[in-house]
Short mmCIF file of C-alpha atoms in Angstrom, two decimals:
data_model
loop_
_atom_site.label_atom_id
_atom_site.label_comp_id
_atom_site.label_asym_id
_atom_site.label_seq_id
_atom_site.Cartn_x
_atom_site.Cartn_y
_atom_site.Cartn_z
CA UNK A 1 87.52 82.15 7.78
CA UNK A 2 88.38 85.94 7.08
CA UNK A 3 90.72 86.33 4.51
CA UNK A 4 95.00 86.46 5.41
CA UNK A 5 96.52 89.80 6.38
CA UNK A 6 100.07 90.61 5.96
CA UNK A 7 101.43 93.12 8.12
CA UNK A 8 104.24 95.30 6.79
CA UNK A 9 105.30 98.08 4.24
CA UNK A 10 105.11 96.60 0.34
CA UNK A 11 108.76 97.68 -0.13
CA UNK A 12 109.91 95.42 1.66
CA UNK A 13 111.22 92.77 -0.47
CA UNK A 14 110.45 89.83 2.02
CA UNK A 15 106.51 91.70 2.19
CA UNK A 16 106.48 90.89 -1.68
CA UNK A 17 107.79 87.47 -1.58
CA UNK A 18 104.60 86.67 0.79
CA UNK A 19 102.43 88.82 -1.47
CA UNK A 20 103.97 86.93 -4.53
CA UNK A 21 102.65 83.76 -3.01
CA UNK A 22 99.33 84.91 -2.20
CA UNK A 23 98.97 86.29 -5.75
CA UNK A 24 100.14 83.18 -7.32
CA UNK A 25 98.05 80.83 -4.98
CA UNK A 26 95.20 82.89 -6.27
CA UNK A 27 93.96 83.72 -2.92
CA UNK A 28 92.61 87.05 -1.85
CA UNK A 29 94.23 89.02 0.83
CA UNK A 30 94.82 92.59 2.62
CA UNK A 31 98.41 94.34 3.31
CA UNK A 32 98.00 95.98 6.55
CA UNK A 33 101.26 98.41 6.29
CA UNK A 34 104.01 98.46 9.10
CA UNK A 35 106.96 99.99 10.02
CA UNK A 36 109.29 98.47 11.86
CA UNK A 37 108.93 101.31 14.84
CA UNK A 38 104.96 100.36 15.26
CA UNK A 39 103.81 99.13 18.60
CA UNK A 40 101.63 97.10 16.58
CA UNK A 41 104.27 95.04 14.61
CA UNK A 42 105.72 94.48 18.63
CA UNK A 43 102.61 92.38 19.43
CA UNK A 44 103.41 90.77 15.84
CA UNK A 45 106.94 90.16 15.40
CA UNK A 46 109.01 89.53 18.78
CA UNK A 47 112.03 90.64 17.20
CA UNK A 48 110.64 93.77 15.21
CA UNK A 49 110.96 92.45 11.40
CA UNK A 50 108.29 92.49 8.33
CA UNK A 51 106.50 90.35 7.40
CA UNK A 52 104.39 89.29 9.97
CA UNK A 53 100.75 87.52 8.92
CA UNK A 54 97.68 86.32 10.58
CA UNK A 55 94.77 84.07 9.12
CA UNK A 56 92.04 83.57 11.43
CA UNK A 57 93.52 82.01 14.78
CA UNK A 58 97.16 81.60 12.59
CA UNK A 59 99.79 83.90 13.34
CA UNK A 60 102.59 83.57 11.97
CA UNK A 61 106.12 85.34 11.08
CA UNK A 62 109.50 84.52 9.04
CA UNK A 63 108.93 84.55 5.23
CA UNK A 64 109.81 81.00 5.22
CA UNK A 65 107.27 79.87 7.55
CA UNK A 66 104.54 82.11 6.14
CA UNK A 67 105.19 81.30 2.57
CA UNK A 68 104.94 77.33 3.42
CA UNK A 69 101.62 78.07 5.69
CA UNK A 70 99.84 79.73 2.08
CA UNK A 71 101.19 76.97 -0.06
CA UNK A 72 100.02 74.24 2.10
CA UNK A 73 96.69 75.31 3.89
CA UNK A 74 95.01 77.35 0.27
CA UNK A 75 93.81 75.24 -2.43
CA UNK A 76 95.48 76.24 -6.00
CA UNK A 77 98.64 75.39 -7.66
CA UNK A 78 101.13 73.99 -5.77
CA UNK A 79 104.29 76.69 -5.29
CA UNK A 80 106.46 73.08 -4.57
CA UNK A 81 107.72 70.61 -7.14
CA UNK A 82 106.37 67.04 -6.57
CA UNK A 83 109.08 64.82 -4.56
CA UNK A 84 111.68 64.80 -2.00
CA UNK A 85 114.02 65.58 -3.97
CA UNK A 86 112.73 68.27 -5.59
CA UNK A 87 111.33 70.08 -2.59
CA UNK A 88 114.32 70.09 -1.29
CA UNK A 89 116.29 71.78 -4.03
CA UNK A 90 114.02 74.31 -3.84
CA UNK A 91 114.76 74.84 0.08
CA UNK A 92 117.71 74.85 -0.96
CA UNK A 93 117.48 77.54 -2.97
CA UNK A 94 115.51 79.64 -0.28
CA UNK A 95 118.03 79.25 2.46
CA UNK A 96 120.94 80.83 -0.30
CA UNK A 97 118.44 83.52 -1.42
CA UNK A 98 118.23 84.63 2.52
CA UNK A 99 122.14 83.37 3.40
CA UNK A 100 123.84 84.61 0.36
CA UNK A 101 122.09 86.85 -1.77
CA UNK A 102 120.03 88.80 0.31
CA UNK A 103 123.29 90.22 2.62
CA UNK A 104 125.45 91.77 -0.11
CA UNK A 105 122.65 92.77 -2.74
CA UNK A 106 119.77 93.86 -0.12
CA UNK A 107 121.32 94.32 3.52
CA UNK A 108 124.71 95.98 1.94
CA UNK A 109 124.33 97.27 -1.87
CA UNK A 110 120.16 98.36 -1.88
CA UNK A 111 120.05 99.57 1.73
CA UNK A 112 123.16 101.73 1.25
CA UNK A 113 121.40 103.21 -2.16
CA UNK A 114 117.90 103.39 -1.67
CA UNK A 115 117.48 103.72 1.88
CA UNK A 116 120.22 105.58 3.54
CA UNK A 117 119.61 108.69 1.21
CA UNK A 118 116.09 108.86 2.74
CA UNK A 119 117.26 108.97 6.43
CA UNK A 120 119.47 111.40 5.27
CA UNK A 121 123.04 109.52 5.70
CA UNK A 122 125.44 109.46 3.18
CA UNK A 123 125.90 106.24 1.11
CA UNK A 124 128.85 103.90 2.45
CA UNK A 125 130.88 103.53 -1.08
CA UNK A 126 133.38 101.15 0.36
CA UNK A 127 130.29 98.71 1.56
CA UNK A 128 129.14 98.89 -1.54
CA UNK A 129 132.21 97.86 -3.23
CA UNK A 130 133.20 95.37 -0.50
CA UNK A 131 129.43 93.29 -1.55
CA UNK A 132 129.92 93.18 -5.13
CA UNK A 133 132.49 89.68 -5.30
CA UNK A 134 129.83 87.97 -2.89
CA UNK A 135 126.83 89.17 -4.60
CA UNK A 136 128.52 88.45 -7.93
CA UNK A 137 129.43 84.97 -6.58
CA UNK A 138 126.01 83.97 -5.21
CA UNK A 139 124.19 85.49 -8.32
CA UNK A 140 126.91 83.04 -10.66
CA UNK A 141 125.60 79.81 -8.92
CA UNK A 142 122.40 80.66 -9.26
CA UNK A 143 122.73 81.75 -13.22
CA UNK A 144 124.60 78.24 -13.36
CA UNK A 145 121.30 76.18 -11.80
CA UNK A 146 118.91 78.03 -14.53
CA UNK A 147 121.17 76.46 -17.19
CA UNK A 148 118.55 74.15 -18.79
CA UNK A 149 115.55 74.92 -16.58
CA UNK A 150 112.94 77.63 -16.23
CA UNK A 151 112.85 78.13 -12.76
CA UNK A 152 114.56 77.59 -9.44
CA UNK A 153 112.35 74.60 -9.04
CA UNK A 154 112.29 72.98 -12.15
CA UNK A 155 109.68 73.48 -14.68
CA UNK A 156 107.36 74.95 -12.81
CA UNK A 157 107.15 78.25 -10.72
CA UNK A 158 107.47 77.74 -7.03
CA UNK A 159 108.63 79.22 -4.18
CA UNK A 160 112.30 80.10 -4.38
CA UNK A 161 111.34 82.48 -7.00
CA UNK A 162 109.53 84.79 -5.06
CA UNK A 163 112.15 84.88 -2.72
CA UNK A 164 114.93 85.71 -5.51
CA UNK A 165 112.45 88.27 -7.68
CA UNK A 166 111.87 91.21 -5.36
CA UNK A 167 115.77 91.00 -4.88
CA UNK A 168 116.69 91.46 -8.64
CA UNK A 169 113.98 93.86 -8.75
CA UNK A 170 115.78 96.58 -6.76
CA UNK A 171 119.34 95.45 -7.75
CA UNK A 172 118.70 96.09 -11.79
CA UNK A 173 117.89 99.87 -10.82
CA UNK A 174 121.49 100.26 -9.37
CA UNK A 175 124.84 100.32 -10.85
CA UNK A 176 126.04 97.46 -9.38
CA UNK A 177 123.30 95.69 -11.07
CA UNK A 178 123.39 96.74 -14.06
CA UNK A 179 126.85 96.47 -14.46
CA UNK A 180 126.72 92.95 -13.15
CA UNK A 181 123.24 90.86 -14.33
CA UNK A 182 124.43 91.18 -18.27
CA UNK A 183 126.78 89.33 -17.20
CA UNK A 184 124.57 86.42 -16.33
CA UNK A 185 122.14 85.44 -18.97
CA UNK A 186 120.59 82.60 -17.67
CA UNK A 187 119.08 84.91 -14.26
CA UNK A 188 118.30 87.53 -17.40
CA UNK A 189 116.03 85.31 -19.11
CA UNK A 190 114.61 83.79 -15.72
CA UNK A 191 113.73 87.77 -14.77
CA UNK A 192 111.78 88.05 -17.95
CA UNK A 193 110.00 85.53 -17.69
CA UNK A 194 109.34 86.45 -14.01
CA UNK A 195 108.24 90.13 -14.56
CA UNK A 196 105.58 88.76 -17.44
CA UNK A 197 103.66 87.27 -14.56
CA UNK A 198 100.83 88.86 -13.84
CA UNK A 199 101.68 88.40 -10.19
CA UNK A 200 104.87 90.84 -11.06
CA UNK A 201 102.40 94.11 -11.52
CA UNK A 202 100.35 92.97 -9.08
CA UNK A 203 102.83 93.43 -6.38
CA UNK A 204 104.63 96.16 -7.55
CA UNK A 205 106.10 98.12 -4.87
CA UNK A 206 105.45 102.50 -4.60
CA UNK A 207 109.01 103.96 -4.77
CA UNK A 208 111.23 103.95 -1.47
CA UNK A 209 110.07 105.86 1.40
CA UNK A 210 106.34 106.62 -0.18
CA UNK A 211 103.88 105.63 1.96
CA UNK B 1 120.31 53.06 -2.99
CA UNK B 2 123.70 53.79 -0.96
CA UNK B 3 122.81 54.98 2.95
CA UNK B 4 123.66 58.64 3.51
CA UNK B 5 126.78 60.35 3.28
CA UNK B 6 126.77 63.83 5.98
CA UNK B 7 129.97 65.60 4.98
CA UNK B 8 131.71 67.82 7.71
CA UNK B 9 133.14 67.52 11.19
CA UNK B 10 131.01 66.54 13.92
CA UNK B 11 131.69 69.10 16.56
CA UNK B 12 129.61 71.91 13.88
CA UNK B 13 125.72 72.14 15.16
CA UNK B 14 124.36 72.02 11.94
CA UNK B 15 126.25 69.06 11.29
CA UNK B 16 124.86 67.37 14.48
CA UNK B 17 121.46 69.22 13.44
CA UNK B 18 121.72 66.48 10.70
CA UNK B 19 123.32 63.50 12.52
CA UNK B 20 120.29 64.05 14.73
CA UNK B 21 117.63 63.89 12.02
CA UNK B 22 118.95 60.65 10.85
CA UNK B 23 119.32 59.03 14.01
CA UNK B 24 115.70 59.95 15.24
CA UNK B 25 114.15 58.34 11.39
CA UNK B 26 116.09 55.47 12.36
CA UNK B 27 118.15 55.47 9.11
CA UNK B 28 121.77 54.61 9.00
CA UNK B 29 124.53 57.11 7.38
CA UNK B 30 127.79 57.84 7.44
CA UNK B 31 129.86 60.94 8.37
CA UNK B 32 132.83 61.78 6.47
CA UNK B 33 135.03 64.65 7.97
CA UNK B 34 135.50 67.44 6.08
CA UNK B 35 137.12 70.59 6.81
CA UNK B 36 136.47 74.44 5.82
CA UNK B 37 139.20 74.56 3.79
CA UNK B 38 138.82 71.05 1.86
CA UNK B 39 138.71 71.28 -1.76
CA UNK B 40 136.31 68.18 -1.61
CA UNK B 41 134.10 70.89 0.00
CA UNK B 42 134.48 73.62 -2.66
CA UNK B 43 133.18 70.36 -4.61
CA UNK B 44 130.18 69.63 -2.53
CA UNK B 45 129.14 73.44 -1.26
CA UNK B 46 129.68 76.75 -3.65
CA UNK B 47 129.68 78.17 -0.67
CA UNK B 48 132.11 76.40 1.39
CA UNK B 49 129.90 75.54 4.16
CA UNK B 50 128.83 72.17 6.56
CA UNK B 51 127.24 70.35 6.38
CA UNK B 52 126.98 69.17 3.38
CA UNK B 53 124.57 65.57 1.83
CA UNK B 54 124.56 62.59 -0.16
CA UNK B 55 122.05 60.04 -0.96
CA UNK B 56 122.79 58.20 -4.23
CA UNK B 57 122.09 61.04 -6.92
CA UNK B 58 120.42 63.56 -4.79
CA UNK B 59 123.19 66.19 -3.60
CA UNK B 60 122.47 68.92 -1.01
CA UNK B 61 123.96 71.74 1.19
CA UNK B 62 122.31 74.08 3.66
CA UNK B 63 120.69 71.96 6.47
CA UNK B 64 117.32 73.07 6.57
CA UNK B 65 117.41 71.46 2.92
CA UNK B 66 118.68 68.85 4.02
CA UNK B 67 116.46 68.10 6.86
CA UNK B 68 113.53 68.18 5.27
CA UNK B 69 115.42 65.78 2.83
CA UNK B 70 115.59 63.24 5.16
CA UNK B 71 112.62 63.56 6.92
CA UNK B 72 110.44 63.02 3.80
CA UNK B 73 112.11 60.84 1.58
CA UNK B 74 112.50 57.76 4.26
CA UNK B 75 110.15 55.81 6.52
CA UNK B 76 110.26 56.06 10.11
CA UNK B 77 108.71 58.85 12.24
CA UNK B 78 107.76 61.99 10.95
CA UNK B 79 109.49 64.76 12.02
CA UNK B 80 107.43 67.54 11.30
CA UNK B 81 103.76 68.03 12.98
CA UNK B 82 100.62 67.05 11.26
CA UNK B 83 99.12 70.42 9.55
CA UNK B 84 99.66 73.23 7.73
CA UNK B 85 99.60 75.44 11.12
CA UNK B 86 101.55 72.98 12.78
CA UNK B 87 104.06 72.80 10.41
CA UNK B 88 104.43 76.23 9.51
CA UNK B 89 104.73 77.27 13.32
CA UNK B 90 107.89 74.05 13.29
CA UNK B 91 109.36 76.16 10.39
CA UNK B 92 108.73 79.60 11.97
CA UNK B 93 110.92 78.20 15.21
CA UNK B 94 113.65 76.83 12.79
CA UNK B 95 113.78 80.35 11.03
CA UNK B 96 114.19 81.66 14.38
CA UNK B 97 117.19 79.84 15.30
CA UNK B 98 119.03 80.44 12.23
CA UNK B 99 118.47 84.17 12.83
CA UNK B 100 118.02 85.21 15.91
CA UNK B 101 119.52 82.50 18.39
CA UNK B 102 122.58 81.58 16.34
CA UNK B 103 124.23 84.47 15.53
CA UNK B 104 124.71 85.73 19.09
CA UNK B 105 124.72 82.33 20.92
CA UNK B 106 127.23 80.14 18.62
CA UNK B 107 129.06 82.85 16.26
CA UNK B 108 129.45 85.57 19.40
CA UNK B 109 129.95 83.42 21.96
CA UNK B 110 130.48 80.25 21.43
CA UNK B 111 133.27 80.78 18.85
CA UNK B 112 134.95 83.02 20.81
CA UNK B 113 135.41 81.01 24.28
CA UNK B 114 136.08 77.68 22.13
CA UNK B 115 137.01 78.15 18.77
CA UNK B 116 139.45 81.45 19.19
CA UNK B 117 141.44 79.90 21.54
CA UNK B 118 142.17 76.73 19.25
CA UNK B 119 143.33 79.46 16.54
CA UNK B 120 145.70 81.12 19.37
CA UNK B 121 143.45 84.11 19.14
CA UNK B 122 142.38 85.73 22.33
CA UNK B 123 138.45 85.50 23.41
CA UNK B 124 136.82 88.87 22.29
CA UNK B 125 134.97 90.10 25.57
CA UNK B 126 133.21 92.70 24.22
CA UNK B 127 131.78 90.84 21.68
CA UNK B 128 130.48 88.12 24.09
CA UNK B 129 129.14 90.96 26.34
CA UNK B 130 127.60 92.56 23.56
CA UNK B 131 126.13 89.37 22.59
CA UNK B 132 124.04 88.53 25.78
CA UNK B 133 120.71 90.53 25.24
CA UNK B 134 119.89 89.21 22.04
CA UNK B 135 121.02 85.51 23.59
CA UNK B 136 118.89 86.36 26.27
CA UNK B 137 115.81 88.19 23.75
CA UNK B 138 115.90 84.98 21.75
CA UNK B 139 115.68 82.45 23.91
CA UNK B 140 113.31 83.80 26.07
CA UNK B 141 111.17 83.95 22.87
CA UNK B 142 111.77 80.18 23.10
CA UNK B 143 111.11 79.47 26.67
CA UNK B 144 107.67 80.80 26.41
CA UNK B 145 106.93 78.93 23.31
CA UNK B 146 107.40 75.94 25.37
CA UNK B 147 105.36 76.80 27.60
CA UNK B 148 102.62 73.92 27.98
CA UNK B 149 104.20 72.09 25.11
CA UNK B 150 107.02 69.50 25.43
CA UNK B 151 108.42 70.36 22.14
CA UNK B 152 109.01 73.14 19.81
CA UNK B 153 106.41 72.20 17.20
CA UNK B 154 104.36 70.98 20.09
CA UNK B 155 103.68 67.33 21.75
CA UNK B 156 106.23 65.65 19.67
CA UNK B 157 109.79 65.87 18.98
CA UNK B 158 110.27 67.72 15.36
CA UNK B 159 113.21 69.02 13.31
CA UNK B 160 112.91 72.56 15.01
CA UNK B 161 114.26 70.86 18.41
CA UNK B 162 117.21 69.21 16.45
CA UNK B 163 117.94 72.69 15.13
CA UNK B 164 117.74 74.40 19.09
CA UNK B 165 120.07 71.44 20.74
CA UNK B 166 123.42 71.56 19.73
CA UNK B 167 123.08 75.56 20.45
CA UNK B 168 122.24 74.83 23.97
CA UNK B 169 124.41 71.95 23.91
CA UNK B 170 127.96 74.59 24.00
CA UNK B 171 126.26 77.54 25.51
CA UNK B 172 125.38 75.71 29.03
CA UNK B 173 129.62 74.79 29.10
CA UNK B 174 130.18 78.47 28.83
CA UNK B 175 129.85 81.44 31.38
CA UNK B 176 127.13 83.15 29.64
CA UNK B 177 124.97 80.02 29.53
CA UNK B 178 125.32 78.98 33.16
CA UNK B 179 124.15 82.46 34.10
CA UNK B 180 121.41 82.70 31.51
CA UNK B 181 119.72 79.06 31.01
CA UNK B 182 118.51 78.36 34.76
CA UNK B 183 116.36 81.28 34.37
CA UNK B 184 114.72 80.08 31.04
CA UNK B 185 113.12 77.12 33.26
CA UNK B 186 110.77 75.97 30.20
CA UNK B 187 113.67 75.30 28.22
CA UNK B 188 115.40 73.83 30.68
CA UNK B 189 113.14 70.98 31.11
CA UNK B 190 113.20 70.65 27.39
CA UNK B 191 116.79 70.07 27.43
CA UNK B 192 116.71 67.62 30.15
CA UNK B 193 113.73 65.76 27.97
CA UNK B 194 115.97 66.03 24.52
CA UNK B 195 119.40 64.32 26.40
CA UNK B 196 117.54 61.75 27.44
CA UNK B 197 116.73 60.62 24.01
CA UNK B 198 118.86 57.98 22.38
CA UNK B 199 120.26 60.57 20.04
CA UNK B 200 121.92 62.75 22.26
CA UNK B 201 124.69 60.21 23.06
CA UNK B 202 124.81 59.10 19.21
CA UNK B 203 125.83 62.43 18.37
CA UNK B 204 127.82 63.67 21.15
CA UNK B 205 130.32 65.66 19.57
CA UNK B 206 133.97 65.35 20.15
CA UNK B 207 135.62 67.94 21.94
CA UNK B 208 136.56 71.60 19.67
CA UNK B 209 139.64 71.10 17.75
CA UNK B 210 140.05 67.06 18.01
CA UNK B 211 139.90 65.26 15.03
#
């Protein structure tokens, strides 16, 4: 079996959530970069997003669907906790990373300030502002479920992390960021802990717009 | 161990998306009607959504959560395919109709002809017009996934087709969906297949606006 390919541009912060995984699994694999104009990424994606992935006759897309596929089919450490209960907190977690963080931090606040400027538009201030109570909100319940445990899992490291990392990642280098995340210590010491991974250099993303 | 409480009203598809699971393990549960606005639901869901779960200790929101809940912490059928692939692909197809089939299909359209018009608001035409290619993008995507396959995660039923019916459910009432759905024939005879099944009557949802 050749070794998994994931298709898209390591900016991306859903790209790194896959690579994340892989890194974490401890399995080798290749980032084949995309951008979302490519014909290629057509024949991969049929509604034009990153990431897309392929291992052997597997092709898959959505992050969620991809970053299951790696847990499940790769020997390594599991990136679940043990138990119905558990694996479903940590769902849990994923589906308010991509519902409720990832709209106002990514889609809104990081788009408008990291991206715009390289297509040459002018940053939307007011869409900026508008994000911060529902990023601030989101970020608060999360801060509240690290009270008392290391990661959004439990104990252990698992998926829901690498969902929430590349996230914070971009939002500490922006003002809303830093004006908010002091705010919430528990996320704080989660991200430190987080970026003392080796999996954290390992998928470190080149600056916006480099290719 | 109490049986199941699903908190929210029943005419929401997630909510049915639930009702659905449970009724296919074979596992009794009650529904207890909540509203958007109920401050039993700020309780239940930070982020004032439905549905939201209880089973004895174990508290939940966001359905895919909650799903997968149910589907591995009981006996009964399993209702996700055998396989990493397998159940990957099920979780790709469920990722899909969060994104892509949802927001057009029930928040364009769907609100607007039946919800609006409960709230004395007129129907928003352009909003439904603008709404029909990505209906019609999406759920073509569908109908040739079932292509050759009686289900979305292939020969048998799975939570990915519990996720798709209440969708098609309201849009084949509504203009859009009579024009649309007889030319997506593949998922046409996947409807037919999925209201024969016990479940469909179980959860047939009042109509919008009755209590």
């Amino acid at each position: 079996m050749p070794e998994p390919i994931v298709f898209g541009f390591p900016q991306s912060t859903y790209v790194r959530t896959v690579r994340l995984t892989c890194v974490e699994k401890g399995i080798p694999y290749s980032l084949e970069p995309l951008g979302f104009s490519s014909d290629r990424l057509a024949d991969l994606h049929p509604f034009g997003r990153i990431p897309a992935f392929r291992h052997g006759d597997v092709s898959l897309y959505e992050t969620t669907a991809i970053c299951r596929y790696i847990d499940a089919a790769f020997a390594g450490p599991p990136l679940l906790p043990p138990g119905a209960g558990g694996q479903a907190r940590t769902e849990q977690w994923i589906s308010v990373i991509n519902a409720y963080v990832d709209p106002p931090v990514i889609r809104d606040i990081v788009v408008e300030r990291l991206t715009r400027p390289l297509q040459g538009q002018p940053v939307d201030e007011a869409k900026c502002t508008a994000a911060i109570p529902r990023a601030a909100h989101a970020l608060g319940v999360i801060d509240t479920a690290l009270t008392g445990q290391a990661f959004l899992g439990g104990d252990g490291v698992s998926l829901a992390d690498f969902f929430l990392l590349p996230i914070i990642y971009y939002f500490r280098q922006l003002p809303e960021g830093i004006e908010m995340l002091p705010r919430l210590p528990h996320l704080e010491f989660w991200y430190e802990r987080m970026r003392n991974r080796p999996s954290f250099a390992a998928t470190a993303p080149p600056p916006p717009g480099e290719r």
